[in-house]
Coordinates of C-alpha atoms and ligand atoms in Angstrom, one line a residue:
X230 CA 0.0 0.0 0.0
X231 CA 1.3 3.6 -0.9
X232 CA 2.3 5.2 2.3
X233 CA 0.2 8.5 1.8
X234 CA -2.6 5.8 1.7
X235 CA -1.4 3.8 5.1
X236 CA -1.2 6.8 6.8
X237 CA -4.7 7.8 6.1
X238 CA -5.9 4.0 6.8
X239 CA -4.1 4.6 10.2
X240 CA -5.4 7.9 10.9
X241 CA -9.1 5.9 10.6
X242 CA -7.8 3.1 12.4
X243 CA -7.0 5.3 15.1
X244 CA -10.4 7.6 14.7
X245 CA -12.5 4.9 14.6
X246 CA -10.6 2.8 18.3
X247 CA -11.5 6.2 20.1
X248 CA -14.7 6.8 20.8
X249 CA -16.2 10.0 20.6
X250 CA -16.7 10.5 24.1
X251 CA -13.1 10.1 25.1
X252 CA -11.6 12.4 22.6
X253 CA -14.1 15.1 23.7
X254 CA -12.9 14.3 26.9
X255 CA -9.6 14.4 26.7
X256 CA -9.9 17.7 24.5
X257 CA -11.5 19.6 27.3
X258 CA -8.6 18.3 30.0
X259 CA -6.8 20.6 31.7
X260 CA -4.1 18.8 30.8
X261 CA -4.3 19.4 27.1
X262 CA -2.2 22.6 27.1
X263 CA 0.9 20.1 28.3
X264 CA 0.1 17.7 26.2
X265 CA 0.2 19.5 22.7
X266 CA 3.1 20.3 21.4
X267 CA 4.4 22.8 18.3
X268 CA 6.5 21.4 15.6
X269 CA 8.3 23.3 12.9
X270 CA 9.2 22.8 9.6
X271 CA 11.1 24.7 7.2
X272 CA 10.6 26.1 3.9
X273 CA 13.2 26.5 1.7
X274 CA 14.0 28.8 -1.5
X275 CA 14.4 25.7 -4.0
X276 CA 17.1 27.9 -6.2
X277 CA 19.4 28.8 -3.3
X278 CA 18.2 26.8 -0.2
X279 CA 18.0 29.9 1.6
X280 CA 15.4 29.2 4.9
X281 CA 12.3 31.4 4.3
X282 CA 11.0 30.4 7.3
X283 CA 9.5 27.4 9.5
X284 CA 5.2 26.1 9.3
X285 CA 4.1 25.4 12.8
X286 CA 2.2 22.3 13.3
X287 CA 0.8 21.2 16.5
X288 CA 1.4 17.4 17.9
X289 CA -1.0 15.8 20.8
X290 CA 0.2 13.3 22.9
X291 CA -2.4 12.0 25.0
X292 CA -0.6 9.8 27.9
X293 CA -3.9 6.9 27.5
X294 CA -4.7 7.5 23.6
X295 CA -1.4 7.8 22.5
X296 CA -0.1 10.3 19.3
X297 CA -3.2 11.5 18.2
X298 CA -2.8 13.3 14.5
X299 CA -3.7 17.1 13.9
X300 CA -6.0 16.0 11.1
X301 CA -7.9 13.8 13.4
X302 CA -8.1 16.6 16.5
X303 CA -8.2 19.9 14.7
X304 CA -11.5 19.0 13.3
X305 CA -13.2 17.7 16.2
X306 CA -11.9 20.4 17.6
X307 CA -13.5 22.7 15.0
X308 CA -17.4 20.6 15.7
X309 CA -17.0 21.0 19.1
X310 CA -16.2 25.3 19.4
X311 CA -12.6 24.0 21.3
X312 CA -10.6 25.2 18.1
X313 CA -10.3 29.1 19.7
X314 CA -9.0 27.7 22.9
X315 CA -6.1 25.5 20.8
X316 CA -5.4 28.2 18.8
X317 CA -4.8 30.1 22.0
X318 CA -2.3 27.1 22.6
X319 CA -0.3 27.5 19.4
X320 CA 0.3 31.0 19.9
X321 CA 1.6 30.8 23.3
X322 CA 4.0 28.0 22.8
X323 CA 5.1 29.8 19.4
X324 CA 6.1 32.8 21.4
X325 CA 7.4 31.1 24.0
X326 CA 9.5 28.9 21.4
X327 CA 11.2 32.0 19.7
X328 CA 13.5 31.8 22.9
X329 CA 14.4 28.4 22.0
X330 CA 16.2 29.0 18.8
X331 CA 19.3 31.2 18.3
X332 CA 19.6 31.9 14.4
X333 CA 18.2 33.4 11.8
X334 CA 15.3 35.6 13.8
X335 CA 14.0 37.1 11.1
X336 CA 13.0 34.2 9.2
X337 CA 8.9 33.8 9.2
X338 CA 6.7 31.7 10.5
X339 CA 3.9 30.0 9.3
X340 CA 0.6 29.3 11.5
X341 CA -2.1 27.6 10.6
X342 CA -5.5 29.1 10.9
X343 CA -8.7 26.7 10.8
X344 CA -12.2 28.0 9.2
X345 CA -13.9 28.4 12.3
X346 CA -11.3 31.0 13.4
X347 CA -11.0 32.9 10.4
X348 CA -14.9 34.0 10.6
X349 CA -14.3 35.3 14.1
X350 CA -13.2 38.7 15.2
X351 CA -11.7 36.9 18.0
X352 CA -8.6 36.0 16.0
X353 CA -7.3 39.8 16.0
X354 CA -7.6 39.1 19.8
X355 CA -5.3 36.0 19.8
X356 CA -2.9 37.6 17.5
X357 CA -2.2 40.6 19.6
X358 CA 0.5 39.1 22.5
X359 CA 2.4 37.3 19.2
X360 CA 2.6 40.6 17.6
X361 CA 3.7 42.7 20.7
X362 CA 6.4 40.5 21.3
X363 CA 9.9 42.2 20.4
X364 CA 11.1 38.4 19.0
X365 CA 8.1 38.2 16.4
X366 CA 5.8 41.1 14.7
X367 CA 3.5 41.2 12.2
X368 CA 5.6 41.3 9.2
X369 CA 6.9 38.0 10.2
X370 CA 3.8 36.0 10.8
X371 CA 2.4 34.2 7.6
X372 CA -1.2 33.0 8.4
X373 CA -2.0 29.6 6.4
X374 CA -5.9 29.2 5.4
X375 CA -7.3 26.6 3.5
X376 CA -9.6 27.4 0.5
X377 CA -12.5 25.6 2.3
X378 CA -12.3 28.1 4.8
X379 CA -12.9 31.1 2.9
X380 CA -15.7 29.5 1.7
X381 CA -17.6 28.9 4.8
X382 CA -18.4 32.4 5.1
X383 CA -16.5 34.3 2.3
X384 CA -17.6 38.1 3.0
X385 CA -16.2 37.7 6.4
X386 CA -13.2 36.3 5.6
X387 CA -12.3 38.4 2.9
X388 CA -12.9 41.1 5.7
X389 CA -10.9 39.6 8.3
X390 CA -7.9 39.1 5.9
X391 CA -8.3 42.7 4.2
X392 CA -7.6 44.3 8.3
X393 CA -5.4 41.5 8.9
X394 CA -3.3 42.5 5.5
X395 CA -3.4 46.3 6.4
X396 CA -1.6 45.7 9.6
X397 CA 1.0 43.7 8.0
X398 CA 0.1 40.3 7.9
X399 CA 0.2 37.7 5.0
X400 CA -1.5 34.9 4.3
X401 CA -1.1 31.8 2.6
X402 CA -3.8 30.2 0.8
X403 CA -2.8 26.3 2.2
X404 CA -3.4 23.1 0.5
X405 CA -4.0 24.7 -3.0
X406 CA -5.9 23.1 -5.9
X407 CA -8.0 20.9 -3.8
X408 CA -10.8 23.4 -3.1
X409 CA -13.3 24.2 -5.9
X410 CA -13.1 28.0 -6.3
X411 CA -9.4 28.7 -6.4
X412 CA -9.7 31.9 -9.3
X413 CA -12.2 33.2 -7.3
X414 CA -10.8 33.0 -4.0
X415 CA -7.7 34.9 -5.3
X416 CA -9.5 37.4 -7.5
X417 CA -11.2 38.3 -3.9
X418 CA -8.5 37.8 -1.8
X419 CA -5.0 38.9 -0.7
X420 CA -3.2 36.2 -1.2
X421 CA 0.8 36.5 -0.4
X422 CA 1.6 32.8 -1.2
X423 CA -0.2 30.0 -2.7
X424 CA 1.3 26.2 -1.3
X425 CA 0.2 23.8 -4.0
X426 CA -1.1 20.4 -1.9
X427 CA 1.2 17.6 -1.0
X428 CA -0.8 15.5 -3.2
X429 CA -0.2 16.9 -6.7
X430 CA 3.3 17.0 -5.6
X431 CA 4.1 13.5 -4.1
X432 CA 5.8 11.3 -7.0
X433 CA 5.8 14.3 -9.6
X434 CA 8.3 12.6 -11.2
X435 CA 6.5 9.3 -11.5
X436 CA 2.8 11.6 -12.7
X437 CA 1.8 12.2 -16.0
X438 CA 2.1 15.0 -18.6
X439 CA -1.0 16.2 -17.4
X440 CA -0.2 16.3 -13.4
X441 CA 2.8 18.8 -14.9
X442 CA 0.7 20.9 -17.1
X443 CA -1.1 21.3 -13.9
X444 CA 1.7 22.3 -11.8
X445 CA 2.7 24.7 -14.2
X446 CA -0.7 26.3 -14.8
X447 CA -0.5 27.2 -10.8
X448 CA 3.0 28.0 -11.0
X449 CA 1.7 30.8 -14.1
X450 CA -1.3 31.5 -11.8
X451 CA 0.5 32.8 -8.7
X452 CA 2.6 34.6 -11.2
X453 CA 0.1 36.3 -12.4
X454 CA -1.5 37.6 -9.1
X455 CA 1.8 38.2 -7.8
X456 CA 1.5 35.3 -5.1
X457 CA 5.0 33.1 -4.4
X458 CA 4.8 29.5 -4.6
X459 CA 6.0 26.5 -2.4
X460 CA 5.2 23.0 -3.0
X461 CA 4.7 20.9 -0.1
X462 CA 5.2 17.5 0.6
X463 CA 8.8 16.8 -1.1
X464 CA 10.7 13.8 -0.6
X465 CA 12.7 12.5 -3.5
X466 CA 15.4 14.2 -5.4
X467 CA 13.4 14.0 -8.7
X468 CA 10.9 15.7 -7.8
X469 CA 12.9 18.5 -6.6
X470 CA 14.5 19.0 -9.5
X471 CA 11.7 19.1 -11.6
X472 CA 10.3 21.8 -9.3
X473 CA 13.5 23.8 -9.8
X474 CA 13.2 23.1 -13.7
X475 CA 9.6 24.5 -13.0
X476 CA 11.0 27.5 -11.4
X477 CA 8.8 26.8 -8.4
X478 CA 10.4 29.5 -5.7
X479 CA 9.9 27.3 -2.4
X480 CA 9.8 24.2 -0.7
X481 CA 9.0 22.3 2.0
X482 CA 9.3 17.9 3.0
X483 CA 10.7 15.4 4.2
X484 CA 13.7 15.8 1.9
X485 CA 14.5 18.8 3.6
X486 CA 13.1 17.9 7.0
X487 CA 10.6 16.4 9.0
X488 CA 8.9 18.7 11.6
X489 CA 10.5 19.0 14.7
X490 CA 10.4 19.8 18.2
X491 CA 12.1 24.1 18.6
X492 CA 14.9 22.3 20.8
X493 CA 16.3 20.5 17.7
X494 CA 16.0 23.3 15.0
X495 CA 19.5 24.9 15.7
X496 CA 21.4 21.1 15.4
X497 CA 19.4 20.9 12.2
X498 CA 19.9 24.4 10.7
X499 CA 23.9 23.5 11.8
X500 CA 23.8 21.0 9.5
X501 CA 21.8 22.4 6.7
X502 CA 24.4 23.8 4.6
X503 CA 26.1 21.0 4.0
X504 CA 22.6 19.1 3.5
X505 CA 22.2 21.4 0.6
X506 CA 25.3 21.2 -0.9
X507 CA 25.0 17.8 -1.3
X508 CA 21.5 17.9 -2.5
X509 CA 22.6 20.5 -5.0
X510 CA 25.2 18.6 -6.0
X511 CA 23.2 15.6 -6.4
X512 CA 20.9 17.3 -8.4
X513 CA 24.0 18.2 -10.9
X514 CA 23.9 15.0 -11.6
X515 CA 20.9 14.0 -12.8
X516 CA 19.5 13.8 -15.7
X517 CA 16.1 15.6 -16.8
Ligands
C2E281 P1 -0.9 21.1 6.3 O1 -1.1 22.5 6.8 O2 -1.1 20.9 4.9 O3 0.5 20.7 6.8 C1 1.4 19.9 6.1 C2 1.3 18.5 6.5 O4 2.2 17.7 5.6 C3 1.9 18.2 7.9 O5 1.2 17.1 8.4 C4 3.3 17.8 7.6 O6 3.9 17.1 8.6 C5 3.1 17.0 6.3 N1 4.3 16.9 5.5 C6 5.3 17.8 5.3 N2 6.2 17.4 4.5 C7 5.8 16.1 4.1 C8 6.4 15.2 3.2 O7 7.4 15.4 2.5 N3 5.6 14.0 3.0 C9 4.5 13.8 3.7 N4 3.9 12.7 3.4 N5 3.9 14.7 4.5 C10 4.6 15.9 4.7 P2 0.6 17.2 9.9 O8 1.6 17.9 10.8 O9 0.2 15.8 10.3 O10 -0.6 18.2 9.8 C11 -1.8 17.8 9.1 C12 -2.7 18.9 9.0 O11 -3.3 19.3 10.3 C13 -2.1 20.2 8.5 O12 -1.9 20.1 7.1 C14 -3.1 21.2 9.0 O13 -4.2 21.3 8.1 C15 -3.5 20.6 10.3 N6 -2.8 21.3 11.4 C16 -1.6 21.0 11.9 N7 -1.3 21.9 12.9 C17 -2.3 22.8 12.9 C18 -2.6 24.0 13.7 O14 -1.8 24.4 14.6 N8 -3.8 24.6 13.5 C19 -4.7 24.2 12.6 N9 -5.8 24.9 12.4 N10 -4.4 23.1 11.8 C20 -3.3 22.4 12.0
CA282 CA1 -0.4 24.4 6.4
CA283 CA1 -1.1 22.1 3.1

């Protein structure tokens, strides 16, 4: 079985052993605040492997239910109104990670923001200690929405982002060609960068003419509304070089990294040149 597709069968797996009950339960602990942690992973310029910057992505580990996935939790979450208070969560362990790491302070970071708190006014309020801190401000913070979101309640969100965008902020529109209105949405919206989904990325080297033509056709989109581009999900050398052929401006995968606890980002950013060096020259090597 493709991994992608054991991963999902395991994220069932796991849905389906917890009842509903429990996971409500154990959302509304007071324990959960310990027991979610952030992870970060970088995004990289694919032409010079300059870091742009790191995606936060929350972990919960429950001590009875075990590792329980954010694509499981953040929509239960969501259903049951507990998304504000996890948000809440991510912000204060960002800020509190900034500490954590010694280079490279300037380099952005990327949170992601779920429907239900893009709609609410109550996200200006969260976003206000991250801001005032001296280690982050708003010119850092890249906000990642999914298309699905904006269309919950589009007037709202384009509202939300249009404030959000005055005072600095940029947004990402996350998980790209998988919604249904993607011309639209970026007609309406401003849209900084635009991260194609893992899925028409995974194996591009192994997809057809067509999967390409596609790739391209976003790469000419963004272009055109003056969004940059990073393509998610990459793991094998091939497909990174086709990116590059693609002149796709950023990256992020496993390739690079895997997300990672804040206490392990310098060791890794110690090693990254040479990392690169090798990938590059790798990559001088092969043969489109
Ligand atoms: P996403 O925002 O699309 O995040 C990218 C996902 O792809 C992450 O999964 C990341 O670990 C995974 N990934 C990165 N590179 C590779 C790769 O090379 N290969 C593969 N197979 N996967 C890769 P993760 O951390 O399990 O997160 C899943 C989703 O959960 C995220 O998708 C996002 O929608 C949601 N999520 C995670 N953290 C948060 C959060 O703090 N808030 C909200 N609202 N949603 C979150
Ligand atoms: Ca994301
Ligand atoms: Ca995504």
């Amino acid at each position: 079985m493709p991994s992608r597709a054991k991963k999902k069968s395991l994220s069932i797996i796991i849905y389906m052993s917890l009842d509903t009950r429990s996971l409500l339960v154990a959302l509304r602990s007071s324990s959960l605040r310990d027991e979610l942690k952030v992870h970060y992973q970088p995004i990289i310029r694919l032409r010079t492997g300059t870091i742009i910057g790191y995606e936060a992505l929350l972990r919960w580990h429950h001590p009875k239910l075990g590792m329980i996935p954010p694509d499981i939790f953040i929509p239960f979450a969501e259903q049951h109104e507990l998304i504000f208070e996890i948000t809440q969560i991510l912000f204060d362990k960002v800020l509190r990670d900034q500490s954590c790491w010694n280079h490279e302070k300037n380099t952005l970071i990327s949170l992601n923001i779920s429907a239900a708190s893009l709609t609410s006014n109550d996200l200006i309020e969260l976003l206000k200690p991250l801001v005032s801190d001296p280690e982050i401000s708003n010119k850092k913070v890249i906000l990642e929405i999914t298309e699905t979101a904006t269309l919950s309640n589009p007037e709202n969100a384009k509202a939300l982002i249009n404030k959000l965008s005055n005072e600095g902020f940029r947004f990402a529109l996350d998980d790209f060609g998988t919604g249904y209105s993607s011309l639209t949405n970026l007609r309406n919206l401003r849209i900084d960068e635009i991260k194609i989904d893992k899925s028409f990325i995974q194996d591009l080297d192994h997809q057809t003419h067509t999967d390409k033509v596609l790739i391209d056709a976003i790469l000419s989109i963004a272009h055109a509304f003056g969004a940059i581009v990073v393509a998610e999900g990459i793991e094998t050398e091939e497909t990174l070089l086709q990116l590059k052929s693609m002149n796709c401006y950023a990256g992020q995968g496993y390739i690079f990294a895997k997300p990672m606890p804040a206490s392990a980002i310098d060791d890794w950013y110690e090693q990254w040149p040479a990392q690169w060096r090798q990938l590059a020259h790798q990559k001088s090597h092969a043969v489109i």
